[in-house]
Coordinates of C-alpha atoms and ligand atoms in Angstrom, one line a residue:
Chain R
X1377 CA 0.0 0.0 0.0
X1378 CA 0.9 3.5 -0.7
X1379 CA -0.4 6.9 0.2
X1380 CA -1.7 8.8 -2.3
X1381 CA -2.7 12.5 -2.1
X1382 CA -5.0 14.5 -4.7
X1383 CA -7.3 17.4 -5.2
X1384 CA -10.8 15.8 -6.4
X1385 CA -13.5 18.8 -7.0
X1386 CA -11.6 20.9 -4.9
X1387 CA -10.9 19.4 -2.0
X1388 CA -7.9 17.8 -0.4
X1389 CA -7.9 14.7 -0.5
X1390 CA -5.7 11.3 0.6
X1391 CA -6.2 7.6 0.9
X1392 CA -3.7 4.2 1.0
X1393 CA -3.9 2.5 -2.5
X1394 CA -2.5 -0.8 -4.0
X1395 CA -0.5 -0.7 -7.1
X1396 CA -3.5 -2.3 -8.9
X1397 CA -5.9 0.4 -7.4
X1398 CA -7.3 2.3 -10.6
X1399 CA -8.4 5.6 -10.3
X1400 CA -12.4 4.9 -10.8
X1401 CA -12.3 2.7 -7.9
X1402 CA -10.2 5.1 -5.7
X1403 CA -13.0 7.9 -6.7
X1404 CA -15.7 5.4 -6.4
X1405 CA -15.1 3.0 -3.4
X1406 CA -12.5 5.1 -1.4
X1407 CA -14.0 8.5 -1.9
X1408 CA -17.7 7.2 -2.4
X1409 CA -17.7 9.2 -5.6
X1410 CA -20.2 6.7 -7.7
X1411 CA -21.1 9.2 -10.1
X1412 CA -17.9 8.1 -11.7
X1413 CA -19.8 5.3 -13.7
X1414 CA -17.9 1.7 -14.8
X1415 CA -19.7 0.6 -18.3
X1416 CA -16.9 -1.8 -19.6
X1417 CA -13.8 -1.4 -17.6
X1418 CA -12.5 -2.1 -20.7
X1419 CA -10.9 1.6 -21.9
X1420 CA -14.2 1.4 -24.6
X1421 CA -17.4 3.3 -23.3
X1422 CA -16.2 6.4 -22.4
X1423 CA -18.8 5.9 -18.9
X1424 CA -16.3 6.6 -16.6
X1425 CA -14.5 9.8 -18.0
X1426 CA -13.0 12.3 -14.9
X1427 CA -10.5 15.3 -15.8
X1428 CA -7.1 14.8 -14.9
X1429 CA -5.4 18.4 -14.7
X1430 CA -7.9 19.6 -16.4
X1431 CA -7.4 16.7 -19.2
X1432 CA -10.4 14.2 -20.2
X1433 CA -9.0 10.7 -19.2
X1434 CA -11.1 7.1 -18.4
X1435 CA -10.5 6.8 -15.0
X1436 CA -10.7 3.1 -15.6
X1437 CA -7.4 3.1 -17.5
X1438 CA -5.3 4.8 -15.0
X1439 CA -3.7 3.7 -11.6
X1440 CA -4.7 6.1 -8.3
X1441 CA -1.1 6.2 -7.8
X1442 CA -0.5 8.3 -10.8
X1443 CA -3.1 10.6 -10.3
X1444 CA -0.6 11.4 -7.3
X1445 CA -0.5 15.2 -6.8
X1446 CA -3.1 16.1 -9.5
X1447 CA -6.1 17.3 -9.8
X1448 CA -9.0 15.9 -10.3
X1449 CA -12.4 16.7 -11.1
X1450 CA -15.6 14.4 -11.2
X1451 CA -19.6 14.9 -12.5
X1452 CA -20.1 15.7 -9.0
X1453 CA -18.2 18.5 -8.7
X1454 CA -20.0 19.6 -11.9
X1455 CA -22.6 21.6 -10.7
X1456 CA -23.0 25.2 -9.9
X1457 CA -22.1 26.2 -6.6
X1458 CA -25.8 27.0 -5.1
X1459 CA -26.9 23.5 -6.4
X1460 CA -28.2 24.3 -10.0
X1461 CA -27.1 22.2 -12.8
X1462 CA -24.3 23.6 -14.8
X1463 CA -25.1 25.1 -18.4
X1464 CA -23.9 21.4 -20.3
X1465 CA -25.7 19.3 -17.3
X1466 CA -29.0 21.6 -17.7
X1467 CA -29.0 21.4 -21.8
X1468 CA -28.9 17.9 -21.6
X1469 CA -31.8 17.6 -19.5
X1470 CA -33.6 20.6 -21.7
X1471 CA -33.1 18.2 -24.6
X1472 CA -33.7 15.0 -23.5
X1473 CA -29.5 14.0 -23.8
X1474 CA -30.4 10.9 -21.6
X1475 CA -32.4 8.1 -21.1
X1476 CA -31.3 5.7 -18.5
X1477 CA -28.6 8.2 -17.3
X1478 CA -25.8 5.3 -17.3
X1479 CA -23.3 7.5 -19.9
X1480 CA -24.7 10.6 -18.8
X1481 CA -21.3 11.4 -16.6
X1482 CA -19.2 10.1 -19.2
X1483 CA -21.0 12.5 -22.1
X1484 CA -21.2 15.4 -19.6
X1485 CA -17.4 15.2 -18.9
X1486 CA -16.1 15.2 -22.1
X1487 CA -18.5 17.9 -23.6
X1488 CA -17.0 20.1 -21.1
X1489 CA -13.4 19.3 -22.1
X1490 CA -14.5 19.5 -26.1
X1491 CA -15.9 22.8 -25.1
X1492 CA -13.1 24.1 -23.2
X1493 CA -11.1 23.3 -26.3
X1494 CA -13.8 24.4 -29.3
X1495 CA -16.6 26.4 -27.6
X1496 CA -18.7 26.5 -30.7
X1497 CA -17.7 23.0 -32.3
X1498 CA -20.2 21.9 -34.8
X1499 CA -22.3 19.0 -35.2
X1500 CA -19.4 17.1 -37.1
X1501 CA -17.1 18.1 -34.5
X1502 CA -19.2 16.9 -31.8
X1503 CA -20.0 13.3 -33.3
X1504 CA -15.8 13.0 -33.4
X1505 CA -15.5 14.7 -30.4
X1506 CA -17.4 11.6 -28.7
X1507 CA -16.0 8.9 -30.5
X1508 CA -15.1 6.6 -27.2
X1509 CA -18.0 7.8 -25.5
X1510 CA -21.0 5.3 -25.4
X1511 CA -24.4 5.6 -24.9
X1512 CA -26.2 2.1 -25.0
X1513 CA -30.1 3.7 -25.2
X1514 CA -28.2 5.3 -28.5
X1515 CA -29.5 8.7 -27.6
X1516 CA -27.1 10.4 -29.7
X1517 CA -29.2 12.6 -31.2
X1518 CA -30.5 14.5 -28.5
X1519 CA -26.8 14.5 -27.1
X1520 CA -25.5 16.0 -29.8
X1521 CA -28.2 18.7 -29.7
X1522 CA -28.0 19.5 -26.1
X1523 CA -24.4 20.0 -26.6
X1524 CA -25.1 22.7 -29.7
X1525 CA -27.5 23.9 -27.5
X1526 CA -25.0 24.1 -24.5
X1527 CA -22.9 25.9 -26.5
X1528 CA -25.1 29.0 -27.2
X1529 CA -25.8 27.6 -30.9
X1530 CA -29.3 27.4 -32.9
X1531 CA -30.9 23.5 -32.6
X1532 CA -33.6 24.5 -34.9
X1533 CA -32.1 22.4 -37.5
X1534 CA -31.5 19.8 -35.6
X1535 CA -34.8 19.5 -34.3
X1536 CA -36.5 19.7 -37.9
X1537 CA -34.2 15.8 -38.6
Chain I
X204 CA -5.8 -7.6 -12.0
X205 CA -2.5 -9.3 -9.8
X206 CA -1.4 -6.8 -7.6
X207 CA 2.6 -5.0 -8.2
X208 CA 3.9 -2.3 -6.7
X209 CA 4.3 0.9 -8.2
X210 CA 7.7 3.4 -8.9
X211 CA 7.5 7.1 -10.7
X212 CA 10.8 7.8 -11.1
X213 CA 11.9 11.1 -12.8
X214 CA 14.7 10.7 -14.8
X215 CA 15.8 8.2 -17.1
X216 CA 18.4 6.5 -15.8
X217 CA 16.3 6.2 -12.5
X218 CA 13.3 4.2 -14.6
X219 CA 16.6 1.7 -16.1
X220 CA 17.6 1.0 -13.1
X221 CA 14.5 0.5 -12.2
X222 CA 13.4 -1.8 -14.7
X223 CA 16.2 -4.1 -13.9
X224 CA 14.4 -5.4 -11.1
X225 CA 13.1 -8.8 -11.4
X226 CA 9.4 -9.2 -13.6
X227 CA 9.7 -5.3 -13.5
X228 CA 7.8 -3.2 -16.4
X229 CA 7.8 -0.4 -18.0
X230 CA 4.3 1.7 -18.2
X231 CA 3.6 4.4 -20.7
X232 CA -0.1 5.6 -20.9
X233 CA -1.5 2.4 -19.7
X234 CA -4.1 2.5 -22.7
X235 CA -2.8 -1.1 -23.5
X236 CA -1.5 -2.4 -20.7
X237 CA -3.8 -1.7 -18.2
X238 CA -6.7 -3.6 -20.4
X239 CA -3.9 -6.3 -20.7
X240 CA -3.7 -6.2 -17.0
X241 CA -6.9 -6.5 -16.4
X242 CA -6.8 -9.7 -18.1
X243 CA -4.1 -10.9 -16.3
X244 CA -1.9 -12.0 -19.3
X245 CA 0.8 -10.0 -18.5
X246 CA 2.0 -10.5 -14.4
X247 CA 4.7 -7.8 -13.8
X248 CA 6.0 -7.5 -10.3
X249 CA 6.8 -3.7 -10.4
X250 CA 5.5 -1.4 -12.5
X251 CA 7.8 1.9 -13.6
X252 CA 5.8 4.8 -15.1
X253 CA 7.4 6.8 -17.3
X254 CA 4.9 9.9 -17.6
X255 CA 6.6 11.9 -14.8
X256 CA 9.7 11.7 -16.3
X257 CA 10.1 15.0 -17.6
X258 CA 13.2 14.6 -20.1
X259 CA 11.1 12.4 -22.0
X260 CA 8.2 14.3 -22.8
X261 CA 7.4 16.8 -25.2
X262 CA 8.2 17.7 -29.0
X263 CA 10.9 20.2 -30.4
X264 CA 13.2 20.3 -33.3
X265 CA 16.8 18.7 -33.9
X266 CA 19.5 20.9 -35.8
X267 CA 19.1 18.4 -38.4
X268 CA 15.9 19.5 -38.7
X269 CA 13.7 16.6 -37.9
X270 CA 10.8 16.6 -35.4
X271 CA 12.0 14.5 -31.8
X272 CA 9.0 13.4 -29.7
X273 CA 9.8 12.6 -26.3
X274 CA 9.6 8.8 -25.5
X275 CA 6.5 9.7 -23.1
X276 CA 4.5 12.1 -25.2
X277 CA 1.2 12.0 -25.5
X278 CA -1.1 11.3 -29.0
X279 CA -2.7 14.5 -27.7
X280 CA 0.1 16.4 -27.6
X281 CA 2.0 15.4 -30.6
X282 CA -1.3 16.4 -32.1
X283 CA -1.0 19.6 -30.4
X284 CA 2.7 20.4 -31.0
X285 CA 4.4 18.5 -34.3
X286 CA 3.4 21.5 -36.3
X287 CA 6.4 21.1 -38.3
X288 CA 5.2 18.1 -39.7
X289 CA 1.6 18.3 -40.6
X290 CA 1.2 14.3 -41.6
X291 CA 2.8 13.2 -38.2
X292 CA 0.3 15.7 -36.1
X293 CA -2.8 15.1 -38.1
X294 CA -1.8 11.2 -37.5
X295 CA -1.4 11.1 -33.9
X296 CA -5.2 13.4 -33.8
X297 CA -6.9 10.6 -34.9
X298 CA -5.4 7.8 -32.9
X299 CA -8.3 6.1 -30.7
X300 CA -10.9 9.3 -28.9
X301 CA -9.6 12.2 -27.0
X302 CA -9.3 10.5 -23.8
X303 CA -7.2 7.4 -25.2
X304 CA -4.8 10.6 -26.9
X305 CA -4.6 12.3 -23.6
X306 CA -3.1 9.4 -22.0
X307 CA -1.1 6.7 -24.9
X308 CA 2.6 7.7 -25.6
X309 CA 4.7 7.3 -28.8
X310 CA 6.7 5.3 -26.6
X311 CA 4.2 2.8 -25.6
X312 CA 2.7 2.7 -29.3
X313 CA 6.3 1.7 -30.6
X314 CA 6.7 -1.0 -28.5
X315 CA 3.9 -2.4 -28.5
X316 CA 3.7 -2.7 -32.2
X317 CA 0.0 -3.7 -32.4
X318 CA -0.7 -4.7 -36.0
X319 CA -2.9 -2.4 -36.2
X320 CA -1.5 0.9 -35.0
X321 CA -0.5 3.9 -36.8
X322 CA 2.5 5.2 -35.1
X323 CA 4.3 2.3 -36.3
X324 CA 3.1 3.2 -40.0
X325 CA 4.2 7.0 -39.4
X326 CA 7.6 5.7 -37.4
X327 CA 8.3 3.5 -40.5
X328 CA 6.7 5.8 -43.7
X329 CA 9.2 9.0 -42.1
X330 CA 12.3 6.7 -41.9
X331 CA 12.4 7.6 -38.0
X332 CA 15.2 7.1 -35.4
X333 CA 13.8 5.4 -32.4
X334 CA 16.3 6.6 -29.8
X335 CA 16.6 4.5 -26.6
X336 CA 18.6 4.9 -23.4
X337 CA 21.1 2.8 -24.9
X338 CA 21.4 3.2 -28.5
X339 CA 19.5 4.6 -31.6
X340 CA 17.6 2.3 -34.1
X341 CA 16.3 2.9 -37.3
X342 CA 12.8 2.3 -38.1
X343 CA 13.8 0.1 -41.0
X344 CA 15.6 -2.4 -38.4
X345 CA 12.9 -1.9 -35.6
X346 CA 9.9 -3.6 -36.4
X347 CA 10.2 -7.4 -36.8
X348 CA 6.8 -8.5 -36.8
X349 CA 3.2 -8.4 -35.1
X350 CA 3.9 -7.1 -31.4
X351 CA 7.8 -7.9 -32.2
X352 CA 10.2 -5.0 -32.1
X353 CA 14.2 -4.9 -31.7
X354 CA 13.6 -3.9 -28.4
X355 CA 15.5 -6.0 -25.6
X356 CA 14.4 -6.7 -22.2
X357 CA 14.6 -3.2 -20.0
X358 CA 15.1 -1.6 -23.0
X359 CA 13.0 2.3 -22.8
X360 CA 12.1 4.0 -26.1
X361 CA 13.3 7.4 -24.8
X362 CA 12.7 9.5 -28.3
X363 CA 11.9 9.5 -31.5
X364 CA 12.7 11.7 -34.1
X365 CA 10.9 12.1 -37.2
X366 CA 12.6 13.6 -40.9
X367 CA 10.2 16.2 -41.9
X368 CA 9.1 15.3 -45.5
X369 CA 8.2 17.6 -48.4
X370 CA 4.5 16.5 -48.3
X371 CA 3.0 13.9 -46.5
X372 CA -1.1 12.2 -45.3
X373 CA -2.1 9.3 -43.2
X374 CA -5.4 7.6 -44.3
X375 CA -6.8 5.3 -41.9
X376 CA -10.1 3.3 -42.7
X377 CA -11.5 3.0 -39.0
X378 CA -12.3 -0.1 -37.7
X379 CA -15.6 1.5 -35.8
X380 CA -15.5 -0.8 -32.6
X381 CA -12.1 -0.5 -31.5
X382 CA -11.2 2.4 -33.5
X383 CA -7.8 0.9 -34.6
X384 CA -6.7 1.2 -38.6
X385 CA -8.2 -1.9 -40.2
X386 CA -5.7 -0.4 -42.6
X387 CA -3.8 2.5 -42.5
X388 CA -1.6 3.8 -44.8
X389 CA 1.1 6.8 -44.8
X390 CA 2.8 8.0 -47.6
X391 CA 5.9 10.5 -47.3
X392 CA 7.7 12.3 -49.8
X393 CA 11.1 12.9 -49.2
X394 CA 13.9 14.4 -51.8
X395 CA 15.4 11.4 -52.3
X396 CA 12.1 9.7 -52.9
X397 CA 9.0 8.4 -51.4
X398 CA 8.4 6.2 -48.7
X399 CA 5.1 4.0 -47.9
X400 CA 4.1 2.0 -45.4
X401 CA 1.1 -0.2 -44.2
X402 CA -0.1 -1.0 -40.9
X403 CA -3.4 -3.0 -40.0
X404 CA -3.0 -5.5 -43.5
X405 CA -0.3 -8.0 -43.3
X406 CA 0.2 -10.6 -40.8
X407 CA 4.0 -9.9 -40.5
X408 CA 2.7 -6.5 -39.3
X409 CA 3.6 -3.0 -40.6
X410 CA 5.6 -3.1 -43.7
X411 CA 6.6 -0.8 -46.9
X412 CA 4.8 -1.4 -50.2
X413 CA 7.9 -1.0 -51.7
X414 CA 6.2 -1.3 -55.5
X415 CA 4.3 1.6 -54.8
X416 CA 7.4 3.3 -53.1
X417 CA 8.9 2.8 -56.8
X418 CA 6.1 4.4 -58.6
X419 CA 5.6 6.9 -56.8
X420 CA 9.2 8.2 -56.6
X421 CA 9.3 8.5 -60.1
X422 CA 5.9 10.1 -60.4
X423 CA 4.3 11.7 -57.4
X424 CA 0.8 11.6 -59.2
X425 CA -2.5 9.1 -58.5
X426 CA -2.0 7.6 -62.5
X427 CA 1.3 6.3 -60.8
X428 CA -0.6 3.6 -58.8
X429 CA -2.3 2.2 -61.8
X430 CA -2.1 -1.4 -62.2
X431 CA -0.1 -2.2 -58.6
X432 CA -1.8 -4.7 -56.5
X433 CA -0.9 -6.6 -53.7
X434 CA -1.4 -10.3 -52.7
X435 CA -3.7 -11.0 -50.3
X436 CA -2.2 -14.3 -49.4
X437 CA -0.1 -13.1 -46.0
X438 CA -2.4 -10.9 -45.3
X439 CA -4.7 -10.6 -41.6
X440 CA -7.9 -12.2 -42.3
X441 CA -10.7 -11.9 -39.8
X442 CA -14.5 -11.4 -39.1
X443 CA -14.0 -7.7 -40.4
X444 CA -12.3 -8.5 -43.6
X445 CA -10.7 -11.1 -46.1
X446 CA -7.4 -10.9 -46.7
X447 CA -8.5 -9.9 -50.2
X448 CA -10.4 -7.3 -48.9
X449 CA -7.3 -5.6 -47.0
X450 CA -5.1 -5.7 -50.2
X451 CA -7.8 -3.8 -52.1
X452 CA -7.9 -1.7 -49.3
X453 CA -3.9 -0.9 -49.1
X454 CA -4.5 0.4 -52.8
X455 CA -7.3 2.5 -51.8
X456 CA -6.1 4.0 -49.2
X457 CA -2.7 4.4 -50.8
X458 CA -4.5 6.2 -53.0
X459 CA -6.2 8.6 -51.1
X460 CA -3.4 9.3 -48.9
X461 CA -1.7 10.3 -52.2
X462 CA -4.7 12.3 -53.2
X463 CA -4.5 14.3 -49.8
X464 CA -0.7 14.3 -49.4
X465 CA -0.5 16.5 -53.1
Ligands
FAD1414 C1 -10.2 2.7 -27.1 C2 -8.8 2.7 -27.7 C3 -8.6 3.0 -29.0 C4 -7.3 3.0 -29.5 N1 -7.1 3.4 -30.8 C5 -5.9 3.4 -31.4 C6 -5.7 3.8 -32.7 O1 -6.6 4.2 -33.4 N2 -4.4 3.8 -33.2 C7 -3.4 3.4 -32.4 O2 -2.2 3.4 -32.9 N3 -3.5 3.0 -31.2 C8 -4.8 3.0 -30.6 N4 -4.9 2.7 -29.3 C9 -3.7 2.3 -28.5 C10 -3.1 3.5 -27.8 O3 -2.5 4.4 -28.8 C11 -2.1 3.2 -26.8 O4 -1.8 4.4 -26.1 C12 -0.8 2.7 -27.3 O5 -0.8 1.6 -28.1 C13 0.1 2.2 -26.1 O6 0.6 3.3 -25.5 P1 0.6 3.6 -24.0 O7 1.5 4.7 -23.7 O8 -0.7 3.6 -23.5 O9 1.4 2.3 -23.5 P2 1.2 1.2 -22.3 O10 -0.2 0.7 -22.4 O11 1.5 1.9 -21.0 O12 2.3 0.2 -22.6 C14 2.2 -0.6 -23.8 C15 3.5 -1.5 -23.8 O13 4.6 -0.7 -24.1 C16 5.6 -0.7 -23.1 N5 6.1 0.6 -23.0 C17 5.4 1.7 -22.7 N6 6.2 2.8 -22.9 C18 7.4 2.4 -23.2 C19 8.6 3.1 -23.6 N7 8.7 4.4 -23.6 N8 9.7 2.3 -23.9 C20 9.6 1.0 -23.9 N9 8.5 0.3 -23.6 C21 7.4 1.0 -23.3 C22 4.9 -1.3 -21.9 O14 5.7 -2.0 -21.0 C23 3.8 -2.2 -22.5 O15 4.4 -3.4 -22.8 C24 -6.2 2.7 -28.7 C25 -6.4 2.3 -27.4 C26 -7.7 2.3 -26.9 C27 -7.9 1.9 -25.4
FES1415 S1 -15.7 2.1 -17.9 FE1 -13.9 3.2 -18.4 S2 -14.1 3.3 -20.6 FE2 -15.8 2.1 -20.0
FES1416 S1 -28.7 7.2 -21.7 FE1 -28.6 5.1 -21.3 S2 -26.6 4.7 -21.9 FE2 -26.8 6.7 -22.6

């Protein structure tokens, strides 16, 4: 076991991990962070995406111990500070973005890093954008929609498909 | 997963030394071996991570003028950073999604030498050094096969560096489920002539079509292909594709790669 110290959503924080210990299941059984979702475990589905210093990774596919000194933000710390849902959490529920929710994290986690990066990024850009993210109730659609929408841009068109 | 302990050292010759320890390993981005892991087909003891070693990251430019990507780079930030060679950047954009890219390193992809991979086909199309903490290979000698490389045991892919050619393109045909080339194909043209290799068709693993290599270097145009083709006796046959199939699709994409490369 070793000790392993990181910011997650803002907050300080430190647990004893194995070598094995993957970051999802620090997050998730350590921290009690389940909003963190496992789909495959598998590096395919995209459920389980977190931000690494400020970078989209799968926290499936990385160890704890090398999220050592970074920081780390989850879904939960997603939401505005009073308790409101932040602009890409409330588009998504504006335009139906999910069904059973089981993705959701994943989806909402990398829109925010595709929109750090492109904030108006167009349909096209969206659908690459999510490549490794999976959604199984293949709500795509609406995803991709509540994502133009998140980012200020007319869904008219999209609606009309 | 077995359990192993964990070292992130911060130099080089720290992670050697390291990896001299019994059933020790090296670990890039993880984006292979932690899914191999998981399986339990590979059993390391100790684990050395290379990604906070900070001599081994990042991309600049030699005197020579060719593009050196640190050992630990990310596909994200080759994307990001090999501006002086378009082909290279535009290759490394489309590796996997954006969270495999944020995490897989050259290094890892070059010694891993999945059939399937496009760094290899980029390492091998540019004529690139693979630089490692004991000696320098060239890409010609490096790749022996599926998953085989001239790598020895300990060994750490530490840079690459790249020859910048006068025009180049990648064109990878997706495989949608694991998002791997099912072929790829990069085509480089250099002074002294034009270099093109494969990755995702043959069962020997990434290779150069040298016919096309031939053509090409005497005329730089699409007409140049004309009546090549390749065999597809040799090459990977599976649920997603004959081995007739892939040699078509060597040509095609050889083709369009062309197409975008002019
Ligand atoms: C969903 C998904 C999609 C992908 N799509 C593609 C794709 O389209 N194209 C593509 O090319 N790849 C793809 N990959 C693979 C990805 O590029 C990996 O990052 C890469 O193959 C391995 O790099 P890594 O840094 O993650 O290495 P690791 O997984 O950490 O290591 C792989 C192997 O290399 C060894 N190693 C690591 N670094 C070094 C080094 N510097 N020197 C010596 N040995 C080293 C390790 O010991 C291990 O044996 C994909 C992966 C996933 C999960
Ligand atoms: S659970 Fe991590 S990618 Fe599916
Ligand atoms: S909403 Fe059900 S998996 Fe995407």
């Amino acid at each position: 076991m070793a000790q392993v110290s990181m910011t997650v959503n803002g907050k300080a924080v430190s647990g004893d991990v194995e070598g094995r210990t993957l970051l999802s299941e620090f997050l998730r059984i350590d921290l009690n962070l389940t909003g963190t979702h496992i789909g495959c475990d598998t590096s395919q589905c995209g459920a389980c995406v977190v931000h690494v210093n400020g970078e989209a990774v799968k926290a499936c596919t990385m160890f704890a111990a090398e999220a050592d000194g970074a920081d780390v933000g989850t879904i939960e710390g997603q939401a505005n500070e009073d308790g409101t849902l932040n602009v890409i959490q409330q588009a998504f529920q504006d335009h139906h973005g999910l069904q059973c929710g089981f993705c959701t994290p994943g989806m909402v986690m990398s829109t925010a890093s595709l929109l750090k990066e492109n904030p108006k990024p167009s349909v096209q850009e969206i659908r690459t954008y999510l490549d490794g993210n999976i959604c199984r109730c293949t709500g795509y659609h609406n995803i991709v929609k509540a994502i133009m929408a998140a980012s200020g841009q007319d869904v008219s068109a999209i609606a009309a498909e | 997963m077995y359990n192993f302990e964990m070292t992130r050292p911060s130099t080089i010759a720290d992670a050697v030394k390291a990896l001299k320890e019994e059933d020790a390993q090296a670990l890039g981005g993880g984006q292979t071996l932690i899914p191999t892991l998981k399986q339990r087909l590979a059993m390391p003891s100790i684990l050395v991570s290379l990604t906070a070693i900070g001599e081994m990251q990042g991309v600049c430019m030699s005197d020579a003028g060719e593009v050196c990507v640190g050992g630990a780079t990310t596909h994200a930030t080759v994307a990001r950073e090999a501006t002086a060679y378009p082909g290279l950047a535009a290759m490394a954009a489309r590796i996997g999604d954006p969270a495999v890219r944020n995490r897989g390193t050259i290094g890892g992809s070059l010694a891993n030498n999945d059939p399937s991979a496009c760094y290899p086909a980029a390492a091998l199309a540019s004529g690139a050094s693979i630089i490692t903490n004991s000696r320098e290979i060239a890409a010609d000698d490096y790749f022996q096969g599926m998953f085989t490389t001239a790598l020895e045991e300990g060994e750490v892919v530490t840079e690459v560096r790249f020859p910048v050619p006068e025009k180049s393109h990648y064109e990878k045909f997706v495989q949608p489920a694991s998002r791997f080339a099912l072929v790829g194909v990069m085509v480089a043209k250099y002074a002294d002539g034009v270099r093109v290799a494969v990755t995702g068709a043959s069962e020997s693993g990434v290779f150069r079509w040298t016919e096309a290599e031939a053509a090409l270097s005497a005329n730089f145009t699409a007409d140049a292909l004309g009546d090549l083709s390749l065999d597809g006796d040799g090459m990977i046959a599976d649920l997603h594709g004959s081995g007739a199939y892939r040699a078509h699709l060597v040509k095609v994409m050889t083709g369009r790669a062309l197409k975008a490369a002019i």
